PDB file of C-alpha atoms in Angstrom:
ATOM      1  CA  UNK A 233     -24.251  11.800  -9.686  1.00  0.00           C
ATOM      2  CA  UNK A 234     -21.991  12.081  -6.650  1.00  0.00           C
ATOM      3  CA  UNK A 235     -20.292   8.867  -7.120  1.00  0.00           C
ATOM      4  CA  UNK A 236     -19.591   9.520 -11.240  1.00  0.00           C
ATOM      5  CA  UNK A 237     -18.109  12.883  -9.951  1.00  0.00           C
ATOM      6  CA  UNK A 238     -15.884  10.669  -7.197  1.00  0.00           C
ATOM      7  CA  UNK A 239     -14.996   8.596 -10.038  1.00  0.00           C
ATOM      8  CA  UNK A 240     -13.607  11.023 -12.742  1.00  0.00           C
ATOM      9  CA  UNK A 241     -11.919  12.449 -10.128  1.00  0.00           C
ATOM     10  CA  UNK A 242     -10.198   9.447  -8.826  1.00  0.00           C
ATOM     11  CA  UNK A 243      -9.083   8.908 -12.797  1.00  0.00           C
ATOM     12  CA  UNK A 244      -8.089  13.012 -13.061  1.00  0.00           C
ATOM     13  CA  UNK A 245      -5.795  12.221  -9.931  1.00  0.00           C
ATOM     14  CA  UNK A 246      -4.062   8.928 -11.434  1.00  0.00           C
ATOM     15  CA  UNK A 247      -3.427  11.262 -14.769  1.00  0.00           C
ATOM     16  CA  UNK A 248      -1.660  13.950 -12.290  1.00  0.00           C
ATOM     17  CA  UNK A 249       0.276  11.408 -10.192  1.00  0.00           C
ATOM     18  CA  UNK A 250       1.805   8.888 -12.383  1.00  0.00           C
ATOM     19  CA  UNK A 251       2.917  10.203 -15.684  1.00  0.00           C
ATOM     20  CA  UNK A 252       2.882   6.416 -17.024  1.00  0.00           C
ATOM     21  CA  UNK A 253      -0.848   6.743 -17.610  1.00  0.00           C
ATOM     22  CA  UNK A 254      -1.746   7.595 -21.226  1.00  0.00           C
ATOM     23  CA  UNK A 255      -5.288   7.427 -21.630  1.00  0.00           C
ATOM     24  CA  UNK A 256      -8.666   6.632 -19.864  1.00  0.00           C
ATOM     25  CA  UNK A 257      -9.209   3.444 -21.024  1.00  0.00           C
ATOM     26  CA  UNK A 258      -6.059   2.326 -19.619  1.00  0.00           C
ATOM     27  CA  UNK A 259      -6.441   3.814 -16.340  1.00  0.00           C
ATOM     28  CA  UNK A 260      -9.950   1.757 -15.679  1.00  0.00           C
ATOM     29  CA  UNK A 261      -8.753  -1.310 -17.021  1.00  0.00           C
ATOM     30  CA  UNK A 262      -5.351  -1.574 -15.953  1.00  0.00           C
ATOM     31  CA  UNK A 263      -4.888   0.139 -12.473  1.00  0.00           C
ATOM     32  CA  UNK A 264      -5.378  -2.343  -9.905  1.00  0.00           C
ATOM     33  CA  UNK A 265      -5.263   0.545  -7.522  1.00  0.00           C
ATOM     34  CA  UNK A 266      -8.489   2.043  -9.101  1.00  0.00           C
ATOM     35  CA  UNK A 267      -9.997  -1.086  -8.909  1.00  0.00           C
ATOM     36  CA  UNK A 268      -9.322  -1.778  -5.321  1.00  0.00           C
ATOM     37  CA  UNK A 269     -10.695   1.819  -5.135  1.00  0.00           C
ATOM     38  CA  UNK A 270     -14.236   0.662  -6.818  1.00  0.00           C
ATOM     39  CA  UNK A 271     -14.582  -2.317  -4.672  1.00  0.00           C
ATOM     40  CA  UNK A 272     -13.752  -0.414  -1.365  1.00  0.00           C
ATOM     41  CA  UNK A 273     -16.883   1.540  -2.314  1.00  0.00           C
ATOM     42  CA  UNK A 274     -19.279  -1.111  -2.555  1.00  0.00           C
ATOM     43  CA  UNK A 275     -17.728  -3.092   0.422  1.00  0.00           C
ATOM     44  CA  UNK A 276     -17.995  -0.219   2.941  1.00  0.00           C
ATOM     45  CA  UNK A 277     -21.270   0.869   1.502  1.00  0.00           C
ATOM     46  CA  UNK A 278     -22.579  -2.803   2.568  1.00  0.00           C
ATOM     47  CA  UNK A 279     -20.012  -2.288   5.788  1.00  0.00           C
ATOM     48  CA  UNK A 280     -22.141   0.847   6.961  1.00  0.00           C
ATOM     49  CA  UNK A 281     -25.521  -1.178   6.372  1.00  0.00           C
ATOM     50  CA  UNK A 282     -24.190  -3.705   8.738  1.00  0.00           C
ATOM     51  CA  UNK A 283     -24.228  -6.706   6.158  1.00  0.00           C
ATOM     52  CA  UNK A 284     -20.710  -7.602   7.696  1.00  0.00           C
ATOM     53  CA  UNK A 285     -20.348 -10.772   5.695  1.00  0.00           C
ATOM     54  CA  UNK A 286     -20.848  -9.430   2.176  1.00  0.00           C
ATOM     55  CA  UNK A 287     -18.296  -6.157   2.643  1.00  0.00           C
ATOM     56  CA  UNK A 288     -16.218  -8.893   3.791  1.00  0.00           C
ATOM     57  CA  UNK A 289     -16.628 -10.950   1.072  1.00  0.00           C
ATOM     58  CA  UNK A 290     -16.494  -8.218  -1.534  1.00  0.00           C
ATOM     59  CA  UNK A 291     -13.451  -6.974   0.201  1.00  0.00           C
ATOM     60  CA  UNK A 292     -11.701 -10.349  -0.298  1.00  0.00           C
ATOM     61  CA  UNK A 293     -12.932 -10.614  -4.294  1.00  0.00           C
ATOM     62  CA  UNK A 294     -11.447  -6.955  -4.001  1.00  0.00           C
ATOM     63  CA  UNK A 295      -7.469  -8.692  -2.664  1.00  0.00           C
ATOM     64  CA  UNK A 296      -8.149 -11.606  -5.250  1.00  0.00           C
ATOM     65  CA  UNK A 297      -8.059  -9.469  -8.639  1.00  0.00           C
ATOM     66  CA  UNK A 298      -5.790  -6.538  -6.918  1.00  0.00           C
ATOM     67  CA  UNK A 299      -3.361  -7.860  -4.508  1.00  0.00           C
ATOM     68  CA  UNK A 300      -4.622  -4.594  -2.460  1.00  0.00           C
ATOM     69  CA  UNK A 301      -6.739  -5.795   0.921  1.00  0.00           C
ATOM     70  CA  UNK A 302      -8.441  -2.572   2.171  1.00  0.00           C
ATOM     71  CA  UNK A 303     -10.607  -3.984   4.907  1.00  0.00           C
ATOM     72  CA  UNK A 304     -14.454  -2.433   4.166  1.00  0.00           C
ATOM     73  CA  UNK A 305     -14.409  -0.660   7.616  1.00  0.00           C
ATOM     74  CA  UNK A 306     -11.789   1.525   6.867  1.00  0.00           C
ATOM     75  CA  UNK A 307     -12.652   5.404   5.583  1.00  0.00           C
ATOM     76  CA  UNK A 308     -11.081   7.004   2.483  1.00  0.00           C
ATOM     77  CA  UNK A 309     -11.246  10.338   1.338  1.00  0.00           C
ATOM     78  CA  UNK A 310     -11.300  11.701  -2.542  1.00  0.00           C
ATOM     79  CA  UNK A 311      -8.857  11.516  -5.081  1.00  0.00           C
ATOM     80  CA  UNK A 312      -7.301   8.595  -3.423  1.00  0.00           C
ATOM     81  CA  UNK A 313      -4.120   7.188  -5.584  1.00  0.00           C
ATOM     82  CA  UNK A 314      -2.765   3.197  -4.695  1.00  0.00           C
ATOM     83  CA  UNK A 315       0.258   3.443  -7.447  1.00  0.00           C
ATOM     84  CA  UNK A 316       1.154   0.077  -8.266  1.00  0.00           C
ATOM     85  CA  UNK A 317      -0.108  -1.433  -5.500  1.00  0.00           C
ATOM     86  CA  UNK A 318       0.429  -5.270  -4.677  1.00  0.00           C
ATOM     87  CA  UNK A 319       0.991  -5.976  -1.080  1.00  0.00           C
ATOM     88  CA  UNK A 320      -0.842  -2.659   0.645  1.00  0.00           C
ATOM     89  CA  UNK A 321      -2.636  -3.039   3.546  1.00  0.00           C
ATOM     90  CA  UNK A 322      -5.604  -0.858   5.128  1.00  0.00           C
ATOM     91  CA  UNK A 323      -7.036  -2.066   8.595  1.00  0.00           C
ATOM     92  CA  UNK A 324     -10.031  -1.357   9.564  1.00  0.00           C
ATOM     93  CA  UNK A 325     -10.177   1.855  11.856  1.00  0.00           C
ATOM     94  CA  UNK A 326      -8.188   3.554   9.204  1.00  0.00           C
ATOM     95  CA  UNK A 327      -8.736   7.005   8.059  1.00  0.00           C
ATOM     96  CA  UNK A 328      -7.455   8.217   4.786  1.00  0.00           C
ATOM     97  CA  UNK A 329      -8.049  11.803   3.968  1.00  0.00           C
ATOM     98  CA  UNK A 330      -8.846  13.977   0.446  1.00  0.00           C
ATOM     99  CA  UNK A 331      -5.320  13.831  -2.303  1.00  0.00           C
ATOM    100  CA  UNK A 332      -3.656  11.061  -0.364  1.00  0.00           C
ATOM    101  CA  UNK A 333      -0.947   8.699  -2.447  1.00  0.00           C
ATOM    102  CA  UNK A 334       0.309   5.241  -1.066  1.00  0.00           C
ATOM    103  CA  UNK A 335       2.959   3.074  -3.195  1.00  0.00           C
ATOM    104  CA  UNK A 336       2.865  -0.948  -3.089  1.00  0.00           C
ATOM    105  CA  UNK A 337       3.546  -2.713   0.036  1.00  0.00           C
ATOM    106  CA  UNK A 338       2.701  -0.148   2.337  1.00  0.00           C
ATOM    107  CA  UNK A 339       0.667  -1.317   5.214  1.00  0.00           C
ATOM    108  CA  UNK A 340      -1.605   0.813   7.493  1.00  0.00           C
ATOM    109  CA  UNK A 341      -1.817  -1.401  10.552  1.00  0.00           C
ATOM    110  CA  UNK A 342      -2.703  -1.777  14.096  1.00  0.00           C
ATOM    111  CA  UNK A 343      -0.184  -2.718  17.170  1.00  0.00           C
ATOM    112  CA  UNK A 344      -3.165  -3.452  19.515  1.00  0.00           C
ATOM    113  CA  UNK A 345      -6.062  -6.561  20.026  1.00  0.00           C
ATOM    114  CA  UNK A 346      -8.408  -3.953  21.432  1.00  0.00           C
ATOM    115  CA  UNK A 347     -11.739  -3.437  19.513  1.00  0.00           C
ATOM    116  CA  UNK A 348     -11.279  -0.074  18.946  1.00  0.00           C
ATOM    117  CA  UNK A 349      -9.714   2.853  17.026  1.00  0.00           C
ATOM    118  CA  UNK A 350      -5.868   0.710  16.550  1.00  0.00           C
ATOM    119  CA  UNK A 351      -4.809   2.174  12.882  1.00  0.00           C
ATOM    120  CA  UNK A 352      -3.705   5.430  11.873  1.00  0.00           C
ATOM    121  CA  UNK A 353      -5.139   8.246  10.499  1.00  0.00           C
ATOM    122  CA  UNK A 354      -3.658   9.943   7.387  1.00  0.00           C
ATOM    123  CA  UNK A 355      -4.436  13.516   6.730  1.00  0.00           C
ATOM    124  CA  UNK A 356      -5.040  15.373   3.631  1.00  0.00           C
ATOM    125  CA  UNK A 357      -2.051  15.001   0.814  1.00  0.00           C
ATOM    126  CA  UNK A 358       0.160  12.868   2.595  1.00  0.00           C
ATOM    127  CA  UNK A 359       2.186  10.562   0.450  1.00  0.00           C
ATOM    128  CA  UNK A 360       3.432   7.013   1.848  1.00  0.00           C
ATOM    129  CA  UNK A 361       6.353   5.477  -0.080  1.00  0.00           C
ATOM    130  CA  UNK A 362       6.616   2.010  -0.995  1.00  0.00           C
ATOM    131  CA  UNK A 363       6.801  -0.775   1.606  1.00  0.00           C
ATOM    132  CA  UNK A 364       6.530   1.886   4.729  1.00  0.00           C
ATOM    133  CA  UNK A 365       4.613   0.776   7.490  1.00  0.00           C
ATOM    134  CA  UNK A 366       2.430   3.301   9.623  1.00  0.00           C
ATOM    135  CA  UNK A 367       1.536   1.505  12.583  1.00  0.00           C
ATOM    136  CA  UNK A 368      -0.698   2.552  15.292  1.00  0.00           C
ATOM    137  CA  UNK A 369      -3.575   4.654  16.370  1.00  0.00           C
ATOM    138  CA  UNK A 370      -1.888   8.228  15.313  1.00  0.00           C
ATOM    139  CA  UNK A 371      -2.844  10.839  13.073  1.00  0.00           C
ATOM    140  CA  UNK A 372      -0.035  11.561  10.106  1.00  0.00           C
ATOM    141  CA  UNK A 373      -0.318  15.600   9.681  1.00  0.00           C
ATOM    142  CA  UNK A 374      -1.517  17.106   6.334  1.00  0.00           C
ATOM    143  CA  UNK A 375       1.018  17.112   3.683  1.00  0.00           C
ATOM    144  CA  UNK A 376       3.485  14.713   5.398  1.00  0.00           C
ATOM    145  CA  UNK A 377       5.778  12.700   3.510  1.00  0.00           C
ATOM    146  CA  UNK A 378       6.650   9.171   4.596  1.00  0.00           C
ATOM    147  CA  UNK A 379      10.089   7.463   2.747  1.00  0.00           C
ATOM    148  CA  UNK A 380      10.195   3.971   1.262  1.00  0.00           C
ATOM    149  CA  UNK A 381      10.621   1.106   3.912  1.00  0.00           C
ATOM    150  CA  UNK A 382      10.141   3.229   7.077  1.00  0.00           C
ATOM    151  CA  UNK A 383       8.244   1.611  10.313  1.00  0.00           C
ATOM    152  CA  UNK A 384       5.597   4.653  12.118  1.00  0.00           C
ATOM    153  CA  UNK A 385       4.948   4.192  15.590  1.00  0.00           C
ATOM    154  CA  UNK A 386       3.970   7.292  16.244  1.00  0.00           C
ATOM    155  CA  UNK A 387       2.302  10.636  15.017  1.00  0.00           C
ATOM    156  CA  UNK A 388       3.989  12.790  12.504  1.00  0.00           C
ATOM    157  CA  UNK A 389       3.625  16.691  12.099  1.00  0.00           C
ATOM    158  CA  UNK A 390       2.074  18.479   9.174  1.00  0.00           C
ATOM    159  CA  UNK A 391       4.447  18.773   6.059  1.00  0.00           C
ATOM    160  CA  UNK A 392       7.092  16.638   8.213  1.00  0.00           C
ATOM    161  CA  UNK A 393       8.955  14.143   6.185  1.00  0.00           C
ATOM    162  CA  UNK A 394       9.471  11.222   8.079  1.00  0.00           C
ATOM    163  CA  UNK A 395      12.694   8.508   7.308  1.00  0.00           C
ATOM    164  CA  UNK A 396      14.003   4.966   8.856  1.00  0.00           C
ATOM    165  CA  UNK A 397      13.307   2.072  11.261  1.00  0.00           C
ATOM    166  CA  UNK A 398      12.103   3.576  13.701  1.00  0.00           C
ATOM    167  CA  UNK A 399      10.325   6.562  11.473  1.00  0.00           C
ATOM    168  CA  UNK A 400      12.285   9.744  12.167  1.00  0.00           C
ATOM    169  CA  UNK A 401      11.333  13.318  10.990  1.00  0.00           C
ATOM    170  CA  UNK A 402      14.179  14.514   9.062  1.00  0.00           C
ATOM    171  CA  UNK A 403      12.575  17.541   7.684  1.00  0.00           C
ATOM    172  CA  UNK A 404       9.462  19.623   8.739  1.00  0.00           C
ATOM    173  CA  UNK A 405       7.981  22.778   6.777  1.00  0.00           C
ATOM    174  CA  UNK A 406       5.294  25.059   7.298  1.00  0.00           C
ATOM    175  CA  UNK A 407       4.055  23.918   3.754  1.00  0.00           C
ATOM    176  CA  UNK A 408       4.201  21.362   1.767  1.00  0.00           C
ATOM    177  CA  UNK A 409       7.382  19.930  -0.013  1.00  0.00           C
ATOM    178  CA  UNK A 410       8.126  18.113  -3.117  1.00  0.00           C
ATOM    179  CA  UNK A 411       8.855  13.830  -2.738  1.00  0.00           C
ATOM    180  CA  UNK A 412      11.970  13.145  -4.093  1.00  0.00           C
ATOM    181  CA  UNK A 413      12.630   9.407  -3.109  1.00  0.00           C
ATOM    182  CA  UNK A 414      16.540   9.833  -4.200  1.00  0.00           C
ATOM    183  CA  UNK A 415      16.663  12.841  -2.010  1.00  0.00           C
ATOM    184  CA  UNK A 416      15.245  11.840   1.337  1.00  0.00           C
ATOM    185  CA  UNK A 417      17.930  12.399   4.353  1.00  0.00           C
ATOM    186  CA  UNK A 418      19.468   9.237   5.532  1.00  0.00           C
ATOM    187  CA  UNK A 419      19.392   9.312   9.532  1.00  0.00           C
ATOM    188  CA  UNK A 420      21.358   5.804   9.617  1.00  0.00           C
ATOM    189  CA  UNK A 421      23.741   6.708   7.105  1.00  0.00           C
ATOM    190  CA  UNK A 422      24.632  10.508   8.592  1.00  0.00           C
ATOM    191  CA  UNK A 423      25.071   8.446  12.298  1.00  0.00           C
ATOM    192  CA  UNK A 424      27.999   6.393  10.478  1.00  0.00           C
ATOM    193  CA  UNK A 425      29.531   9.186   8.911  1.00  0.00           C
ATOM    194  CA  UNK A 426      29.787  10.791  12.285  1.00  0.00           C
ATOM    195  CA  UNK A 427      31.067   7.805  13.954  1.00  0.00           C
ATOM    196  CA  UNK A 428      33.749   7.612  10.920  1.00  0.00           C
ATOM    197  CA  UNK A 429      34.583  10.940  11.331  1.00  0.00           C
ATOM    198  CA  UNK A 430      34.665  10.667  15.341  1.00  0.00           C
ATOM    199  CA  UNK A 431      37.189   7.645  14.638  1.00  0.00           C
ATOM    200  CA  UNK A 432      39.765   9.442  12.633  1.00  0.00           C
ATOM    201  CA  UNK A 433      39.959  12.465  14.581  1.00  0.00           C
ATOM    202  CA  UNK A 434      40.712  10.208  17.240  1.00  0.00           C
ATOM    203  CA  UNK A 435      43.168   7.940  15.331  1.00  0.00           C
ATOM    204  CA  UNK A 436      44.968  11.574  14.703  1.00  0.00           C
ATOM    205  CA  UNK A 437      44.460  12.265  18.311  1.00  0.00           C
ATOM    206  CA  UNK A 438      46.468   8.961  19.031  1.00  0.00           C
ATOM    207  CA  UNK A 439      48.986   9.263  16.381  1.00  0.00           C
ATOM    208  CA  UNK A 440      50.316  12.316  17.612  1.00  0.00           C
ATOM    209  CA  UNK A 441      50.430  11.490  20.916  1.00  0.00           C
ATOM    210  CA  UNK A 442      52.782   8.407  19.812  1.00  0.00           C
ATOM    211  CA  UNK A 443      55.093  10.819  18.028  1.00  0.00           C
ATOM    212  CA  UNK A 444      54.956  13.147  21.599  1.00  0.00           C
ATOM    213  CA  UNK A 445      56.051   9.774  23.696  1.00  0.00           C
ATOM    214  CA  UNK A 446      58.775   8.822  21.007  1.00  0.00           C
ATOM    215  CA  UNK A 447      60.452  12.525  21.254  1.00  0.00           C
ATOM    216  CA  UNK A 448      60.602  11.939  24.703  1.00  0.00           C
ATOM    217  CA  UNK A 449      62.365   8.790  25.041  1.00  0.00           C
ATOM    218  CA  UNK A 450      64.804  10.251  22.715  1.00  0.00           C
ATOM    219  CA  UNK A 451      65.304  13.171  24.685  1.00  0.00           C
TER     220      UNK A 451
END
């Protein structure tokens, strides 16, 4: 009974995340992120009984039909959410909490050969936009917020929202914010402005000094 209760609330979640989705049906047949979702069940339920060649194999039926590879080792949490999803990546060690939403492309990866705990872990309602990469063996605090494209290398505070190559917290908040792609602070973009704004100040700065050196060849 504990799995049909997982599995109405994976579709309740889908209904409250993307307001695309306009009825049940369509949500089980045509959300390859649900699917993926279904599949990562059965793989790591055959992963945890140590038949490593059938999660495996599941896993891989799993990236045929979904374009989502979620290897069968890795541990997700309730009401999990893959919107879109083509091109997202879950290693092994990874550890996805309860309310968490990913976009397509995003890869949870590892930066390290070792056996061990090499991906991240993602805390409770953290969302990941599309094509970020979280890279490492980190935690991502509760209720953090990571912007489209951005590269992870290392842990990220609760509620912080975290922009650009390399991943930069822009914002942090003792509770959770809303995830306004359009919105997100641009760390690169502010860094030109300032240099723009450095550079005329000092054009000024040399202009008037001209006009000083002119008035006193005149004089």
């Amino acid at each position: 009974m504990g799995l049909f209760r997982e599995i109405k609330e994976d579709i309740q979640a889908i209904f409250e995340r993307d307001p695309a989705a306009r009825s049940t049906l369509e949500v089980i047949f045509c959300y390859p992120g649900f699917h993926a979702r279904l599949f990562h069940r059965l793989a790591h339920r055959l992963w945890n009984m140590k038949l490593y060649f059938l999660a495996r194999f599941v896993s891989h039926i799993s990236r045929f039909l979904t374009g989502i590879e979620i290897h069968p080792g890795a541990k997700i949490g309730k009401r999990f959410f893959i919107d879109h999803g083509m091109g997202v990546v879950i290693g092994e060690t990874a550890e996805i909490g309860d309310d968490v939403t990913i976009y397509h492309g995003v890869t949870l990866g590892g930066v390290s050969l070792n056996k061990g705990k090499r991906h991240p872990t993602i805390g409770n309602g953290v969302v990941i936009g599309s094509g970020a990469k979280v890279l490492g063996p980190f935690k991502v605090g509760d209720g953090a917020k990571i912007g489209s494209n951005s590269v992870v290398i290392k842990e990220v505070p609760e509620n912080a929202t975290v922009v650009g190559i390399p991943g930069r917290v822009v914002t942090e908040s003792s509770r959770p914010q809303d995830f306004e792609h359009d919105k997100l602070p641009d760390p690169v973009a502010k860094a030109i402005t300032c240099i723009v704004d450095r550079v005329v100040m000092l054009e000024k700065e040399i202009e008037e000094l001209r006009k000083g050196g002119k008035h006193e060849d005149n004089n």
